[in-house]
Short mmCIF file of C-alpha atoms in Angstrom, two decimals:
data_model
loop_
_atom_site.label_atom_id
_atom_site.label_comp_id
_atom_site.label_asym_id
_atom_site.label_seq_id
_atom_site.Cartn_x
_atom_site.Cartn_y
_atom_site.Cartn_z
CA MET A 106 0.01 -0.10 -0.15
CA ASP A 107 1.78 3.41 -0.67
CA LEU A 108 1.65 6.51 1.55
CA LEU A 109 -1.12 8.20 0.19
CA ALA A 110 -3.61 5.17 0.04
CA GLN A 111 -2.48 4.05 3.96
CA LEU A 112 -2.72 7.79 5.06
CA ASN A 113 -6.38 7.70 3.32
CA LYS A 114 -7.45 4.48 5.17
CA LEU A 115 -5.81 6.32 8.57
CA LEU A 116 -8.11 9.83 8.20
CA ALA A 117 -10.96 7.08 7.38
CA LYS A 118 -10.79 6.64 11.07
CA THR A 119 -11.07 9.65 12.67
CA ASN A 120 -13.18 12.30 12.12
CA ILE A 121 -10.72 14.99 10.23
CA GLU A 122 -11.15 15.80 6.39
CA LEU A 123 -8.73 16.86 4.74
CA SER A 124 -7.74 18.37 1.15
CA GLU A 125 -5.34 16.54 -0.58
CA LYS A 126 -2.88 19.18 -1.14
CA GLN A 127 -2.62 18.58 2.67
CA LYS A 128 -2.85 15.10 2.63
CA GLN A 129 -0.15 15.33 -0.47
CA GLN A 130 2.42 17.46 2.06
CA LEU A 131 1.67 15.18 5.48
CA VAL A 132 3.17 12.55 2.75
CA GLY A 133 5.66 15.32 1.63
CA TYR A 134 6.78 15.59 4.91
CA VAL A 135 6.89 11.97 5.80
CA GLU A 136 8.77 11.56 3.01
CA LEU A 137 11.85 13.80 3.75
CA LEU A 138 11.96 12.28 6.51
CA ALA A 139 12.84 9.40 5.85
CA LYS A 140 15.21 10.36 3.85
CA TRP A 141 17.43 12.87 5.66
CA ASN A 142 16.71 10.20 8.73
CA ASN A 143 19.48 8.22 6.67
CA ALA A 144 22.27 10.50 7.66
CA TYR A 145 21.00 12.74 10.29
CA ASN A 146 19.16 10.33 12.81
CA LEU A 147 15.68 12.84 13.12
CA THR A 148 13.89 10.36 14.61
CA SER A 149 13.65 6.20 16.03
CA VAL A 150 11.31 5.31 13.32
CA ARG A 151 12.56 4.29 10.48
CA ASP A 152 10.00 2.71 8.67
CA PRO A 153 7.72 5.44 6.13
CA ARG A 154 4.37 3.59 7.11
CA GLN A 155 4.81 3.42 11.14
CA MET A 156 5.51 7.57 10.40
CA LEU A 157 2.49 8.41 9.53
CA ILE A 158 0.71 6.04 12.92
CA ARG A 159 3.11 7.50 14.99
CA HIS A 160 3.99 11.22 14.01
CA ILE A 161 1.60 12.51 11.76
CA MET A 162 -2.00 10.84 12.57
CA ASP A 163 -0.26 10.78 16.95
CA SER A 164 0.03 14.47 16.50
CA ILE A 165 -3.03 16.08 14.41
CA VAL A 166 -5.12 13.90 16.83
CA VAL A 167 -4.68 16.77 19.34
CA ASN A 168 -6.25 19.76 16.33
CA ASP A 169 -9.68 20.21 17.41
CA ARG A 170 -8.16 21.45 20.93
CA LEU A 171 -5.98 23.98 19.97
CA LYS A 172 -6.93 27.50 20.44
CA GLY A 173 -5.53 30.46 18.48
CA SER A 174 -3.51 30.91 15.89
CA THR A 175 0.29 31.45 17.13
CA PHE A 176 1.90 28.09 18.88
CA ILE A 177 5.11 27.47 19.33
CA ASP A 178 6.68 23.77 19.84
CA VAL A 179 8.85 23.95 21.92
CA GLY A 180 11.93 20.58 21.67
CA THR A 181 10.16 20.34 18.34
CA GLY A 182 12.78 17.63 16.80
CA PRO A 183 12.25 16.80 13.28
CA GLY A 184 8.88 19.11 13.39
CA LEU A 185 7.14 16.81 16.06
CA PRO A 186 3.80 17.81 16.13
CA GLY A 187 4.51 21.38 14.84
CA VAL A 188 5.19 20.40 11.20
CA PRO A 189 1.63 17.93 11.20
CA LEU A 190 0.06 20.54 12.67
CA ALA A 191 0.42 23.25 10.33
CA ILE A 192 -0.37 20.92 7.70
CA VAL A 193 -3.63 21.18 8.72
CA ARG A 194 -4.41 24.55 10.18
CA PRO A 195 -3.18 26.87 7.14
CA ASP A 196 -3.77 29.93 9.19
CA SER A 197 -1.93 29.30 12.17
CA HIS A 198 1.22 30.57 12.83
CA PHE A 199 4.39 27.35 14.06
CA VAL A 200 7.25 28.81 15.31
CA LEU A 201 9.29 25.62 15.99
CA LEU A 202 11.15 26.11 18.58
CA ASP A 203 15.09 23.53 18.58
CA SER A 204 18.50 23.25 20.29
CA LEU A 205 20.40 21.52 17.03
CA GLY A 206 21.75 22.70 13.81
CA LYS A 207 21.24 19.61 12.80
CA ARG A 208 17.30 19.47 13.12
CA ILE A 209 16.82 23.08 12.26
CA ARG A 210 18.34 22.44 8.54
CA PHE A 211 16.23 19.90 8.24
CA LEU A 212 12.88 21.91 8.91
CA LYS A 213 14.09 24.55 7.05
CA GLN A 214 13.78 22.09 3.76
CA VAL A 215 10.94 21.13 4.46
CA GLN A 216 9.60 24.58 4.92
CA HIS A 217 11.21 25.10 0.94
CA GLU A 218 10.04 21.73 -0.12
CA LEU A 219 6.54 21.91 1.13
CA GLY A 220 5.71 25.72 0.79
CA LEU A 221 5.02 25.88 4.66
CA ASN A 222 4.78 29.48 4.65
CA ASN A 223 3.25 29.31 8.06
CA ILE A 224 6.05 27.51 9.32
CA GLU A 225 9.00 29.75 11.15
CA PRO A 226 12.11 26.93 12.56
CA ILE A 227 14.94 28.89 15.32
CA GLN A 228 17.85 27.18 16.56
CA ALA A 229 17.31 28.01 20.51
CA ARG A 230 17.93 26.56 23.41
CA VAL A 231 13.23 27.84 25.37
CA GLU A 232 14.94 29.30 28.71
CA GLU A 233 16.92 31.74 26.35
CA TYR A 234 14.19 32.50 23.88
CA GLN A 235 12.25 36.12 24.00
CA THR A 236 9.38 36.84 23.06
CA ASP A 237 7.61 40.20 23.23
CA ILE A 238 3.99 39.48 21.99
CA GLY A 239 3.58 36.29 23.54
CA PHE A 240 1.86 32.98 22.39
CA ASP A 241 -1.40 31.93 22.69
CA GLY A 242 -0.37 27.79 22.51
CA VAL A 243 3.14 26.37 23.99
CA ILE A 244 3.02 23.23 22.67
CA SER A 245 5.57 20.19 23.38
CA ARG A 246 5.71 15.95 22.98
CA ALA A 247 9.56 16.30 23.73
CA PHE A 248 9.68 16.98 27.72
CA ALA A 249 10.17 14.55 30.47
CA SER A 250 8.08 15.99 32.44
CA LEU A 251 5.28 18.40 33.43
CA HIS A 252 7.27 20.56 35.77
CA ASP A 253 9.94 20.97 33.72
CA MET A 254 8.24 21.59 30.45
CA LEU A 255 6.43 24.66 32.74
CA SER A 256 9.38 26.10 34.35
CA TRP A 257 11.53 26.49 31.04
CA CYS A 258 8.71 27.66 29.05
CA HIS A 259 6.67 29.61 32.08
CA HIS A 260 7.22 33.15 30.21
CA LEU A 261 6.00 31.80 26.68
CA PRO A 262 1.77 32.28 26.33
CA ASN A 263 1.09 35.81 26.12
CA GLU A 264 -2.34 36.29 28.82
CA ASN A 265 -4.63 33.77 27.95
CA GLY A 266 -2.09 31.58 26.62
CA LEU A 267 -2.54 27.87 27.19
CA PHE A 268 0.07 25.13 27.58
CA TYR A 269 -0.50 21.59 26.16
CA ALA A 270 1.33 18.54 26.51
CA LEU A 271 1.19 15.29 24.20
CA LYS A 272 2.11 12.68 26.93
CA GLY A 273 1.88 8.83 26.92
CA ILE A 274 1.02 7.78 30.14
CA VAL A 275 0.14 10.47 32.99
CA ARG A 276 1.40 10.47 36.39
CA ASP A 277 -0.19 11.17 39.23
CA GLU A 278 3.49 12.20 40.74
CA GLU A 279 3.99 14.51 37.71
CA LEU A 280 0.40 16.26 38.18
CA THR A 281 0.98 16.91 41.98
CA GLU A 282 4.91 17.80 41.28
CA LEU A 283 4.16 21.28 39.05
CA PRO A 284 5.44 24.60 39.55
CA SER A 285 2.97 27.05 42.37
CA GLY A 286 1.14 28.85 39.72
CA PHE A 287 -0.05 26.60 37.03
CA VAL A 288 -3.40 24.65 37.32
CA VAL A 289 -3.89 21.51 35.16
CA LYS A 290 -7.12 22.74 33.01
CA SER A 291 -8.38 18.46 31.28
CA ILE A 292 -6.89 16.06 30.40
CA THR A 293 -7.78 13.92 27.48
CA GLU A 294 -7.11 10.32 26.56
CA LEU A 295 -6.24 10.07 22.65
CA LYS A 296 -7.10 7.41 20.01
CA VAL A 297 -4.42 6.97 17.47
CA PRO A 298 -5.87 4.60 14.95
CA GLU A 299 -3.45 1.76 15.16
CA LEU A 300 -1.41 2.84 17.46
CA ASN A 301 -2.28 0.61 20.79
CA GLU A 302 -0.24 2.15 23.80
CA GLN A 303 -1.59 4.94 25.83
CA ARG A 304 -2.10 8.24 24.57
CA HIS A 305 -2.86 11.85 26.66
CA LEU A 306 -3.39 15.69 26.36
CA VAL A 307 -2.67 17.66 28.62
CA ILE A 308 -3.99 21.12 29.40
CA LEU A 309 -2.72 24.12 31.43
CA PHE A 310 -3.05 27.21 32.19
CA ALA A 311 -0.88 30.10 34.26
CA LYS A 312 -3.19 31.35 37.37
#
């Protein structure tokens, strides 16, 4: 089965509707990721068909829970979940932040080849990155703990901005060890087609 056919099969198991252009961009991203992965070691997932499940679907299932139009994907790695979300949210703007140059070089190539005008790859450490206006959403699926995410990213949201943490299992101790001044808004179990692992979205805000 080719990648586009598999993507259509996965999408059919959700309520996500995409244009043909968006589907082609998602497949194009997977093809670039698989190609660059050989030299740059961007992800431990080697099979492009698994990338569709573990990277594409795993990212875009949170789309309908995002509020606003300006987002920062912190510790984006090869662009996850920022690139898939930028493709399915063409009217939103995504800063993709990572400290490793090879990942930012890859993301600039993705931006160029897929014509993604709504992503902005930036090489910087999160604690050193400054923003004047703040973001509607601070997104991450790379942080080890909610405590670290909030401690290092506390300066990034705007006045009404939210933190979106994509997690596997959410442990009780993580929720009790939040830095003071932060509150859990919701915890949602996510269903990713053909992925038999737990996935959750934790949404938080500053009091």
